[in-house]
Every structure is written in C-alpha cells, then in structure tokens.
XYZ file of N, CA and C in Angstrom:
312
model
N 0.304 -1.718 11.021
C -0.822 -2.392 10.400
C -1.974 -1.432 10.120
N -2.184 -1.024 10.541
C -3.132 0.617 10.501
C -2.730 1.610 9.326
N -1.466 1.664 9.291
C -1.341 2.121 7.542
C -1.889 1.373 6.412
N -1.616 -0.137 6.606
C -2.335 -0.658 5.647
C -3.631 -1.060 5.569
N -4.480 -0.954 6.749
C -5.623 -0.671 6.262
C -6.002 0.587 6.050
N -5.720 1.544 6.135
C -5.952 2.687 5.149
C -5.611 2.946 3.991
N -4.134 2.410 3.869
C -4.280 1.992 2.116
C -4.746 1.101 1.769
N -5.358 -0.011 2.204
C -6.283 -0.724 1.281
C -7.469 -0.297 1.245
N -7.915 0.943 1.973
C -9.622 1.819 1.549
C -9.551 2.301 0.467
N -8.020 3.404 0.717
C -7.710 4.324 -0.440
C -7.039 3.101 -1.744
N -6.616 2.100 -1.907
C -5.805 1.546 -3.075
C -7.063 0.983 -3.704
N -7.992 0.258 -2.979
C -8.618 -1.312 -3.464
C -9.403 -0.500 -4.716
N -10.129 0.617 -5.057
C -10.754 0.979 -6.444
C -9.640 1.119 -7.435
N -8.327 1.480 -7.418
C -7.403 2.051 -8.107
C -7.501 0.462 -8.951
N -7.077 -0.745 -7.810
C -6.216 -1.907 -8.283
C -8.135 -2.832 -9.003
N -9.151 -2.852 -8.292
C -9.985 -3.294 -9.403
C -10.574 -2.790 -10.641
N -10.251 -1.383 -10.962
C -10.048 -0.993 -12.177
C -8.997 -1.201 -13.047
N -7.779 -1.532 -12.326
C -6.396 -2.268 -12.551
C -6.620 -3.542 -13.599
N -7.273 -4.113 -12.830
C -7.552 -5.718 -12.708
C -8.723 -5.640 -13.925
N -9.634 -5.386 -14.086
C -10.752 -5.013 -14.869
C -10.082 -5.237 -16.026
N -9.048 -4.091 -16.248
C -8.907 -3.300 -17.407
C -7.708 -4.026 -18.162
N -7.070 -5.595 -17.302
C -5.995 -6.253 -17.511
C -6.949 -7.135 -18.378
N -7.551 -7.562 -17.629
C -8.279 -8.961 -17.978
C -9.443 -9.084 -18.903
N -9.668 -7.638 -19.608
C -10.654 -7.003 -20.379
C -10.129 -7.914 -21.912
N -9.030 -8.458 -22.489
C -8.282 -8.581 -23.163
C -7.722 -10.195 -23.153
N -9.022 -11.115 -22.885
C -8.679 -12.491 -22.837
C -8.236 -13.100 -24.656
N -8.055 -14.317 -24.273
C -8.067 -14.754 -26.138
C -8.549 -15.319 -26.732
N -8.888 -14.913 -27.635
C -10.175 -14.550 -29.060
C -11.085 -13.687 -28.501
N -11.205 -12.610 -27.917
C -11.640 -11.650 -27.526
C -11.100 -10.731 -28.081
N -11.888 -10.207 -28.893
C -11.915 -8.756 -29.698
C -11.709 -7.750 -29.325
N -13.361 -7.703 -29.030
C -14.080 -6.503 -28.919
C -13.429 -5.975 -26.963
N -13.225 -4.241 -27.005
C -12.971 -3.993 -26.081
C -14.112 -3.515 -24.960
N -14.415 -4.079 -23.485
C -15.299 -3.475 -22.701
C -15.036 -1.985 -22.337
N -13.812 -1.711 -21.753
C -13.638 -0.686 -21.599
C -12.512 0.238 -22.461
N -12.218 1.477 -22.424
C -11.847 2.585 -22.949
C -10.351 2.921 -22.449
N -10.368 2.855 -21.103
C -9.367 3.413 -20.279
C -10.017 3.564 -18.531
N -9.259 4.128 -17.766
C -9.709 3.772 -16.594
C -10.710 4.610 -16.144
N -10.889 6.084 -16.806
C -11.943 6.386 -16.328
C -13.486 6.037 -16.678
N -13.175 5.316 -17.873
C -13.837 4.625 -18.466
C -14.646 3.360 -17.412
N -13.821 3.012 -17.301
C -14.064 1.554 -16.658
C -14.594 1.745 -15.101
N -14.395 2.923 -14.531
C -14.677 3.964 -13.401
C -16.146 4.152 -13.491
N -16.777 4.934 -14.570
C -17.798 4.923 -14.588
C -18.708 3.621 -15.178
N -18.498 2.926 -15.610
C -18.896 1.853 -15.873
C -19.277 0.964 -14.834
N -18.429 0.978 -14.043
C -18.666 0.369 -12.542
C -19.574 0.963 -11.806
N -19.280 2.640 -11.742
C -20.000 3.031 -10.349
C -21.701 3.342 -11.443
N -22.007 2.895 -12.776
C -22.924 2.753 -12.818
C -23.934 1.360 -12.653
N -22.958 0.707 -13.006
C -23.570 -0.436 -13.062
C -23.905 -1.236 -11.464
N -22.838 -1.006 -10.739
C -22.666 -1.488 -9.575
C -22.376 -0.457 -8.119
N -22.411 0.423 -8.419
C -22.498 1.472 -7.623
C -20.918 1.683 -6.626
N -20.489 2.188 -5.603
C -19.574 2.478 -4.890
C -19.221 0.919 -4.288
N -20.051 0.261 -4.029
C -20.083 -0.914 -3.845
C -18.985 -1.801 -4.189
N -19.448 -1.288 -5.555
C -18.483 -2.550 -6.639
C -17.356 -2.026 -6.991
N -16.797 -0.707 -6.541
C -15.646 -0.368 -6.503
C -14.825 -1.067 -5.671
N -15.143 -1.503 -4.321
C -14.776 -2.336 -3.302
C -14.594 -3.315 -3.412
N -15.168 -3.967 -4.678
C -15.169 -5.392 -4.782
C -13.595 -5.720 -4.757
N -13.407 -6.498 -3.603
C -11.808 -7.441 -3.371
C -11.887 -6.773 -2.217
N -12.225 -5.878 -1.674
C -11.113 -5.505 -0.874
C -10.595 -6.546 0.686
N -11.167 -7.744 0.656
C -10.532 -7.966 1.719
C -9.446 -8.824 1.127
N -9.527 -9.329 0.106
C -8.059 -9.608 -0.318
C -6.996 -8.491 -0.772
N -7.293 -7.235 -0.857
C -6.293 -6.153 -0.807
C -6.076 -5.787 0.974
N -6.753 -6.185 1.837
C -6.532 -5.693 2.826
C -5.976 -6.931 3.578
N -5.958 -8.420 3.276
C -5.206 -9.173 3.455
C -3.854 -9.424 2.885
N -3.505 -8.486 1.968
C -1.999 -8.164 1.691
C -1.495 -6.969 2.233
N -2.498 -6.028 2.500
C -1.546 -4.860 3.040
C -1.211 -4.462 4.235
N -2.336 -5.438 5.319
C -2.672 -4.749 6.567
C -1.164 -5.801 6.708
N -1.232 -7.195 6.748
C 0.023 -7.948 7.190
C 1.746 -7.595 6.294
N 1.664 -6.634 5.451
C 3.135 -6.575 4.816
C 3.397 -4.659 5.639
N 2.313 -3.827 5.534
C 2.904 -3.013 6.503
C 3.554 -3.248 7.222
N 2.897 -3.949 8.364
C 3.335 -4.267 9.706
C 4.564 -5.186 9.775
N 4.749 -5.726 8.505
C 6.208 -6.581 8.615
C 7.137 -5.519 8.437
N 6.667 -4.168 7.284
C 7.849 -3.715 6.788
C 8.142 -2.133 7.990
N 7.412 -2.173 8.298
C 8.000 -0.870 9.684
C 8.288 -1.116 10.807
N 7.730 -2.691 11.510
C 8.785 -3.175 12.277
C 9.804 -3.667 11.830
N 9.943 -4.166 10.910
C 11.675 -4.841 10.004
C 12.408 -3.310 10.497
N 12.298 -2.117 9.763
C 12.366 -0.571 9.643
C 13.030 -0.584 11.059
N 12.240 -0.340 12.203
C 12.206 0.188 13.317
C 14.040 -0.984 13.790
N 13.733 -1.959 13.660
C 14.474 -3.022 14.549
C 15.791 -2.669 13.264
N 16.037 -2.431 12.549
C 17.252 -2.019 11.852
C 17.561 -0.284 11.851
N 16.433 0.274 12.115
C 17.033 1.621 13.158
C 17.651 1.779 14.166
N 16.708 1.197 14.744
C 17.744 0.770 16.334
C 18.866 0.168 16.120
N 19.148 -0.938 15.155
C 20.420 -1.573 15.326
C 21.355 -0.323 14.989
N 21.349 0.044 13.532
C 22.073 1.458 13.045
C 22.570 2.043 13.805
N 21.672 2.740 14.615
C 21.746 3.632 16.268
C 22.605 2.804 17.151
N 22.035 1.912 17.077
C 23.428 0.965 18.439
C 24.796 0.723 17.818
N 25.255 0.748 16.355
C 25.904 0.478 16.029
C 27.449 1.506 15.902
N 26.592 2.567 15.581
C 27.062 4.228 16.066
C 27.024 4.579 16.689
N 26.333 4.778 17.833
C 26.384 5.373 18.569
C 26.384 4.176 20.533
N 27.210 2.899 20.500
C 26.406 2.178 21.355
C 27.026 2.962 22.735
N 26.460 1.878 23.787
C 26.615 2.551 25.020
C 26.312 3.586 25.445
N 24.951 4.446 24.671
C 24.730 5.851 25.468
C 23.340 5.696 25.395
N 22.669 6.741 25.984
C 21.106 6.728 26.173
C 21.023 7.586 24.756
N 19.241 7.455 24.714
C 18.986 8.208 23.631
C 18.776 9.866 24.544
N 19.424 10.120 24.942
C 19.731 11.793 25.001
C 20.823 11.949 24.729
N 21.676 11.101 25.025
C 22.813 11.970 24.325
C 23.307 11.881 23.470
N 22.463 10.923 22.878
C 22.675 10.201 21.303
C 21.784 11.497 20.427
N 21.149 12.352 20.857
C 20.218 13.071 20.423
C 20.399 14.674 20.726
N 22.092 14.932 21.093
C 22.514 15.974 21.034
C 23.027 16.867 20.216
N 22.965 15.842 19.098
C 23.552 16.369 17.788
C 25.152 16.242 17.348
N 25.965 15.195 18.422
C 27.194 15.113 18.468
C 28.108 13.894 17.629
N 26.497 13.539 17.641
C 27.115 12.152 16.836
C 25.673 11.713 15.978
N 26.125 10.735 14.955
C 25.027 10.542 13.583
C 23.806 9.636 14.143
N 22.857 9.961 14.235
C 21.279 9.254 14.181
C 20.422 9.468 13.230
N 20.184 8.057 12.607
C 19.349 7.825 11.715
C 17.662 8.451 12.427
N 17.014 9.241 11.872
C 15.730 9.453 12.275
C 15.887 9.516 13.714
C-alpha cells in the first residue's frame, strides 16, 4: 500500500492533465482550451498554482493505495504457492541452494 501512495504523489498531475485535456473537447465546443499537455501544465500551475496540479488526488490515491496492496499480496501468496509447488517439503534454505527452481 505504500507503493501506491507514492504513485499517487508522483501519477495524480500526469492523470489531471490527462483528464483536462480529454474533456477539453465537449459537444458543440469548438474552440480549443488547451494545446497539448505542456500546455495545459502551464496553464494550471499559472492559474492555480502546484495546488491545482493535485487537484483529485484523493480519488487517485483511493484507487491506488487499495489495488497495490491487493496486487502484491495476490503476487506474494502465488509465489509461495509456485515455491510449494516445486519445490514442497523443504525449508527455504534448501530451496535456496540453487538445486532446484525458485521463483524470486
């Protein structure tokens, strides 16, 4: 879960310039607000400062912090199975001698 809140610090400006630059393009709407993303980059951090780069992020961090944590324990508990499956009945030392196949 700690991975994903660090990618939702580092993702959440990427995906509301994302989002911006989708929805820039409603219908009967012409005229374009923005250019492209760096476009729409500075547009923000002038208008609204670092701030408004952030804007969402706890709904980016309410998708990422809970799907990490599903997807590297899912990960972990089908490693181990792998490992038990090949290698069962031994400890992890001697599963870790190089004599026989372990995933990670």
């Amino acid at each position: 879960s700690i991975a994903g809140s660090v990618q939702s610090v580092v993702i959440c400006p990427s995906e509301h310039i994302k989002c911006r630059l989708q929805t820039q393009h409603t219908a009967g709407y012409t005229d374009v607000k923005y250019k492209g993303s760096f476009d729409a980059l500075d547009k923000i951090l002038n208008s609204h400062g670092v701030r408004g780069l952030y804007r969402g992020f706890a709904c980016t961090a309410w998708r990422e912090v809970p799907a990490f944590g599903l997807y590297f324990s899912t990960y972990s508990i089908i490693k181990d199975t792998a490992n038990n499956l090949i290698a069962p009945n031994t400890s992890d030392e001697k599963r870790d001698n190089g004599n026989n196949l372990r995933f990670w």
